[in-house]
XYZ file of C-alpha atoms in Angstrom:
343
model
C 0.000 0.000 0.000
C 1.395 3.294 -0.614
C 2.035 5.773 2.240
C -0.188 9.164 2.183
C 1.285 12.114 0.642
C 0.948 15.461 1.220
C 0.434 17.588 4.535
C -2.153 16.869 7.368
C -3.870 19.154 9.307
C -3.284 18.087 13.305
C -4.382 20.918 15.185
C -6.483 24.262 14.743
C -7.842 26.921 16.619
C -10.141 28.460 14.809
C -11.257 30.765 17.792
C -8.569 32.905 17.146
C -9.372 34.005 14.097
C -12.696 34.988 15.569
C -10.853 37.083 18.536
C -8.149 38.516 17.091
C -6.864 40.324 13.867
C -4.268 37.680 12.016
C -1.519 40.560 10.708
C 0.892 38.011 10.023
C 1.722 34.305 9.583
C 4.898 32.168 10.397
C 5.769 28.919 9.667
C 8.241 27.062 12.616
C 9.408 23.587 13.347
C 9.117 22.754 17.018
C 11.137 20.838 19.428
C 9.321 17.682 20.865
C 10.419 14.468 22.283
C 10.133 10.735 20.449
C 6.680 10.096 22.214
C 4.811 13.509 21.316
C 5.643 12.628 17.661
C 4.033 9.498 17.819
C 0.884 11.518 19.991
C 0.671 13.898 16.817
C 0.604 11.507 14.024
C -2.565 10.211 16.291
C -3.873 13.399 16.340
C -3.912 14.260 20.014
C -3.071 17.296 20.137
C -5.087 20.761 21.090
C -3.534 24.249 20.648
C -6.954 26.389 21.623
C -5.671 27.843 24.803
C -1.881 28.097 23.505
C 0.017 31.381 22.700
C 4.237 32.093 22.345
C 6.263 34.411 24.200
C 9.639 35.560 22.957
C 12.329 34.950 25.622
C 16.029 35.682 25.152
C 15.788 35.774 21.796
C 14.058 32.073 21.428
C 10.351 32.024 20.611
C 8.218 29.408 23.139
C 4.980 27.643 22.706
C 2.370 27.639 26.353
C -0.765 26.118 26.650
C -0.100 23.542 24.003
C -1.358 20.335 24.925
C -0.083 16.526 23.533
C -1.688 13.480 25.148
C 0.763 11.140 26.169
C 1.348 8.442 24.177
C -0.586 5.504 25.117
C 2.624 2.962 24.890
C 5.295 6.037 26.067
C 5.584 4.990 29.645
C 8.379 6.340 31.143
C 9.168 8.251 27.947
C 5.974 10.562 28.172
C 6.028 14.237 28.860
C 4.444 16.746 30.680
C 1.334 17.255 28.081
C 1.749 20.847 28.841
C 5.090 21.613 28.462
C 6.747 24.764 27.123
C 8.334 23.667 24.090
C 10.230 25.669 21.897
C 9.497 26.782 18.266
C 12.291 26.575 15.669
C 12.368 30.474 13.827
C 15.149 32.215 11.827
C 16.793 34.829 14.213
C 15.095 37.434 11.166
C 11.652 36.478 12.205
C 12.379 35.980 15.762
C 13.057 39.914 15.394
C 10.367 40.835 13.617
C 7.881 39.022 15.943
C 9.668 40.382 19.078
C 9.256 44.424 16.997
C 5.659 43.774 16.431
C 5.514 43.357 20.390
C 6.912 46.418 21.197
C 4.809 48.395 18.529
C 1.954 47.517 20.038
C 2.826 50.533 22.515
C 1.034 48.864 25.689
C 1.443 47.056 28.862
C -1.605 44.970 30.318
C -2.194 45.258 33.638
C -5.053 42.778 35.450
C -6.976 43.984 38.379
C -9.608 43.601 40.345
C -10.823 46.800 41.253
C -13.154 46.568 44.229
C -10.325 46.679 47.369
C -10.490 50.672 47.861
C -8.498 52.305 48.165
C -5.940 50.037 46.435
C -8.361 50.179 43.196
C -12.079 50.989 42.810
C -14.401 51.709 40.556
C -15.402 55.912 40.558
C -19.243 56.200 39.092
C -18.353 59.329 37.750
C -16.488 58.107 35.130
C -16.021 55.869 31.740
C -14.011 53.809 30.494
C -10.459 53.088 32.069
C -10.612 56.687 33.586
C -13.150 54.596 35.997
C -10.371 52.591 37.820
C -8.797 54.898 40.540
C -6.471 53.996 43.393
C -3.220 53.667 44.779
C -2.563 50.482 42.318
C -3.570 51.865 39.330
C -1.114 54.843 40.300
C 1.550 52.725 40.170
C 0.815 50.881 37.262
C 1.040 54.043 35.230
C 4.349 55.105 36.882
C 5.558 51.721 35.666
C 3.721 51.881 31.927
C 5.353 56.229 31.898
C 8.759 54.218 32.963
C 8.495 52.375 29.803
C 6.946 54.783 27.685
C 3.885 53.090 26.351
C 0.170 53.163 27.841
C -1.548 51.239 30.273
C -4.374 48.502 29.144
C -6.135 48.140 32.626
C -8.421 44.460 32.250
C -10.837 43.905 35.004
C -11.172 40.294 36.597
C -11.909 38.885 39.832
C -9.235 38.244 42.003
C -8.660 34.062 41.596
C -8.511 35.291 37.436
C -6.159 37.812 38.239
C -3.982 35.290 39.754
C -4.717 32.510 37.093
C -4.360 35.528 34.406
C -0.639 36.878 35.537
C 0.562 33.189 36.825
C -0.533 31.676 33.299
C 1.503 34.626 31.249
C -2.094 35.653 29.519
C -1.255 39.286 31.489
C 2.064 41.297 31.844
C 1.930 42.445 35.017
C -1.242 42.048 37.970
C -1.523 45.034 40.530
C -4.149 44.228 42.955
C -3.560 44.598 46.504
C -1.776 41.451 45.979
C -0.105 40.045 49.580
C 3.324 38.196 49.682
C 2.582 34.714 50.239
C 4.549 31.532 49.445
C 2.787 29.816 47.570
C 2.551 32.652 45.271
C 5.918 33.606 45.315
C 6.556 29.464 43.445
C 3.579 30.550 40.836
C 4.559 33.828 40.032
C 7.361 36.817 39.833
C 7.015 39.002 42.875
C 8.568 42.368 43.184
C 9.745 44.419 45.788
C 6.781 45.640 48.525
C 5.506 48.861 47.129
C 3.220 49.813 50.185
C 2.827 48.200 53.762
C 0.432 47.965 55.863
C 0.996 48.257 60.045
C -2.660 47.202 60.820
C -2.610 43.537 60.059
C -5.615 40.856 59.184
C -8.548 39.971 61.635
C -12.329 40.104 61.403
C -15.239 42.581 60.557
C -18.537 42.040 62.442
C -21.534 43.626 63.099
C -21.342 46.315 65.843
C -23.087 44.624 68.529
C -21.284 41.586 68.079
C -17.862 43.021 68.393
C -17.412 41.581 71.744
C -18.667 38.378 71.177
C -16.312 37.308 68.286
C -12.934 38.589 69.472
C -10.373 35.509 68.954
C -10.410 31.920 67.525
C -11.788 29.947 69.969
C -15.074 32.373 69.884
C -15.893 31.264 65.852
C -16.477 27.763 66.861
C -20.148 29.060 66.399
C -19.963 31.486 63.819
C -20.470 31.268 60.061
C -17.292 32.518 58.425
C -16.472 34.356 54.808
C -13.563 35.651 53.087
C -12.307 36.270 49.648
C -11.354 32.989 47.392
C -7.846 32.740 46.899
C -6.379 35.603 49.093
C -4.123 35.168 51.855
C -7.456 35.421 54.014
C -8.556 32.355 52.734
C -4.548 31.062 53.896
C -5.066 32.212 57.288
C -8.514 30.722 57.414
C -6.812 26.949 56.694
C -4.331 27.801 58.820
C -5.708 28.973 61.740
C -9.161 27.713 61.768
C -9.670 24.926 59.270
C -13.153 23.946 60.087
C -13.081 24.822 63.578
C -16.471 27.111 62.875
C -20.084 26.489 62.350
C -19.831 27.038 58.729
C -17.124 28.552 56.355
C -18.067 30.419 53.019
C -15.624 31.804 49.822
C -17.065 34.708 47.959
C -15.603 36.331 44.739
C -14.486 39.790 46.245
C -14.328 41.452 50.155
C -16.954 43.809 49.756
C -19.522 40.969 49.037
C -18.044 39.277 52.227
C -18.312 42.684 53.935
C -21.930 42.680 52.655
C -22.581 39.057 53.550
C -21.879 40.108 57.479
C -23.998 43.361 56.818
C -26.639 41.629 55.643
C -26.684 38.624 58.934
C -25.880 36.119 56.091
C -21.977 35.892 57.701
C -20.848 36.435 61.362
C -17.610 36.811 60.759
C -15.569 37.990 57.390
C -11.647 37.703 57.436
C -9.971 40.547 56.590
C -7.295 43.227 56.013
C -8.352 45.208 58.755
C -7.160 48.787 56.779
C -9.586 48.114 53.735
C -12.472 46.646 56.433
C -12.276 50.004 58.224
C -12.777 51.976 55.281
C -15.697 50.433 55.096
C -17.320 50.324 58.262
C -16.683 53.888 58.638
C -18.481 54.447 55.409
C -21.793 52.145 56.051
C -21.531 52.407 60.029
C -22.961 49.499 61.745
C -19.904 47.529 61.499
C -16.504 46.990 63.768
C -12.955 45.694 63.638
C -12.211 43.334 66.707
C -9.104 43.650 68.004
C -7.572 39.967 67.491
C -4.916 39.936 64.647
C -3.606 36.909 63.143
C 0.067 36.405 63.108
C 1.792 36.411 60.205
C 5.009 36.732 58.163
C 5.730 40.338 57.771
C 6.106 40.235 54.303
C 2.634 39.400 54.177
C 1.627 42.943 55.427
C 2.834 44.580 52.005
C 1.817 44.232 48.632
C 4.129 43.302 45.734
C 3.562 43.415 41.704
C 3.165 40.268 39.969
C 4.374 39.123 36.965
C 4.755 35.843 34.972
C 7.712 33.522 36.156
C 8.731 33.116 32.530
C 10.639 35.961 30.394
C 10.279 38.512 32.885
C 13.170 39.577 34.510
C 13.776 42.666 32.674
C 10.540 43.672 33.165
C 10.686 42.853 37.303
C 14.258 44.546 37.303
C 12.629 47.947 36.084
C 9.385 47.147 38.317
C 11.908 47.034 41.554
C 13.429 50.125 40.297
C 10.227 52.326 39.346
C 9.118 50.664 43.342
C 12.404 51.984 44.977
C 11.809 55.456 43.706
C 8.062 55.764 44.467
C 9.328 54.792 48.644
C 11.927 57.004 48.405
C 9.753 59.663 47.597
C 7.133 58.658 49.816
C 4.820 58.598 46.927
C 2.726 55.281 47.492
C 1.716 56.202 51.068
C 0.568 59.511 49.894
C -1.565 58.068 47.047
C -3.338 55.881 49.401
C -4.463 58.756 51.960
C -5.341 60.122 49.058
C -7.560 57.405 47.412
C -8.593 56.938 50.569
C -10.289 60.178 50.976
C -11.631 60.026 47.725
C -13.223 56.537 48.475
C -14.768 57.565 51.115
C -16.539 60.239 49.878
C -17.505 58.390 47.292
C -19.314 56.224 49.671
C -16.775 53.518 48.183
C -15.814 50.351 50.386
């Protein structure tokens, strides 16, 4: 029988003609192992949630995924591996240009945490987001001298978003934390915070939830995937009547408002600003104990091909504390807040 001539089609993604403009095509070998050869001639491959980022002068292929082959064994790969494309230095060049002409950075955020970033009613577009984040973001985007993209997620995308590369950089009140720090490029702390994390309650009940072994009947809420949520497994771990993740602080700030919480873990600066602009709500005194690090915020960035960009991050940070510029934008933002009747 004579073999098949010709070229096959293995994988597509049609979506992204759908989202984005094709300007340009390139054709590139690609590195792969023995067994992912023998996965692609099967056709088990998928390539809709894959894009390339130019590092060191070497082009690299994320999100691309090759099942392992069935008789690999030992021999498989990770199916998502980074695996490198095969360009002439020429188009290498003109790919990495075509970057840098698009004349933005895109920051992620989630702008509900005043007065880090909020939303201001009084205006459109990305004039809306305000706060001492988004201050910094454009010091950093002026550093480099192109604008600011500002993209608006909740905070577990933000983290997914920046961690998976899909984002340059993610400003959002985001807390040192281990765990993050192995997912994701942290820079230096930009602003810290001397008041610590403990609980928002309702007024009258102030007295009655004051340390740990007083939630063993309370229904508790924080914010998915912060460092509250860290302190709640750490500290309490089920030692409550009922524990509950929300999307955002102000609807666990709500949730306690509204009697359907007791309790709601918290940075007790950002929970202030809002009790003193609803009333009817009070910061305990217990605070949890924690790293220090874990009181300041950092910038994230993707692990991968980013160390230029963190270098000039650390630098643009080092000025703004020298100057005393990022504690000034938050009094600032958080006058404004407040009389926005922002939490």
């Amino acid at each position: 029988m004579a073999k098949q001539k010709g070229n096959r089609m293995i994988a597509n993604n049609k979506k992204a003609y759908h989202d984005y403009f094709i300007e340009d095509k390139y054709e590139a070998g690609i590195s792969l192992a023995g067994t992912e050869v023998k996965s692609l001639r099967m056709g088990k491959c998928s390539i809709k949630e894959s894009f390339i980022r130019i590092e060191r002068d070497e082009v690299f292929i994320y999100g691309m995924h090759i099942s392992p082959y069935e008789k690999g064994n030992i021999f498989n790969k990770d199916p998502l591996r980074i695996r490198k494309l095969l360009l002439h230095d020429y188009e290498i060049r003109k790919l990495e240009a075509q970057i840098k002409e698009k004349g933005y950075i895109e920051l992620c955020t989630e702008p509900y945490f005043a007065p880090y970033e909020y939303v201001d009613p009084n205006k459109s577009g990305e004039d809306q987001y305000q706060g001492m984040d988004i201050e910094v973001a454009k010091y950093i985007a002026d550093k480099i001298g192109v604008d600011l993209k500002i993209t608006a997620l909740d905070f577990t995308a933000v983290l997914a978003g920046v961690a998976d590369g899909k984002y340059d950089f993610a400003i959002s009140a985001i807390a040192y934390a281990p765990s993050r720090a192995e997912a994701m490029r942290l820079s230096d702390v930009y602003y810290s915070s001397n008041t610590g994390y403990g609980f928002i309650v309702r007024t009258e009940d102030v007295d009655k939830y004051n340390d740990l072994d007083s939630l063993k009947d309370a229904v508790v809420i924080t914010q998915s995937g912060s460092v509250q949520e860290a302190l709640y497994n750490q500290y309490i771990n089920g030692a409550c009547k009922e524990f509950k993740l929300v999307a955002n602080m102000t609807d666990g700030y709500l949730a306690v408002a509204e009697g359907k919480a007791d309790v709601c873990i918290c940075s007790t600066a950002s929970a202030q600003l809002y009790a003193d602009a609803n009333g009817g709500m009070s910061i305990p005194d217990y605070r949890f104990k924690v790293d220090p690090n874990m009181n300041g915020t950092c910038v994230a960035m993707p692990m991968e091909g980013t160390e230029s960009l963190a270098e000039l991050v650390n630098q643009c940070i080092a000025e703004l504390k020298e100057n005393g510029q990022t504690d000034i934008w938050y009094s600032e933002y958080e006058e404004q807040a407040a009389a926005l009747g922002i939490e």
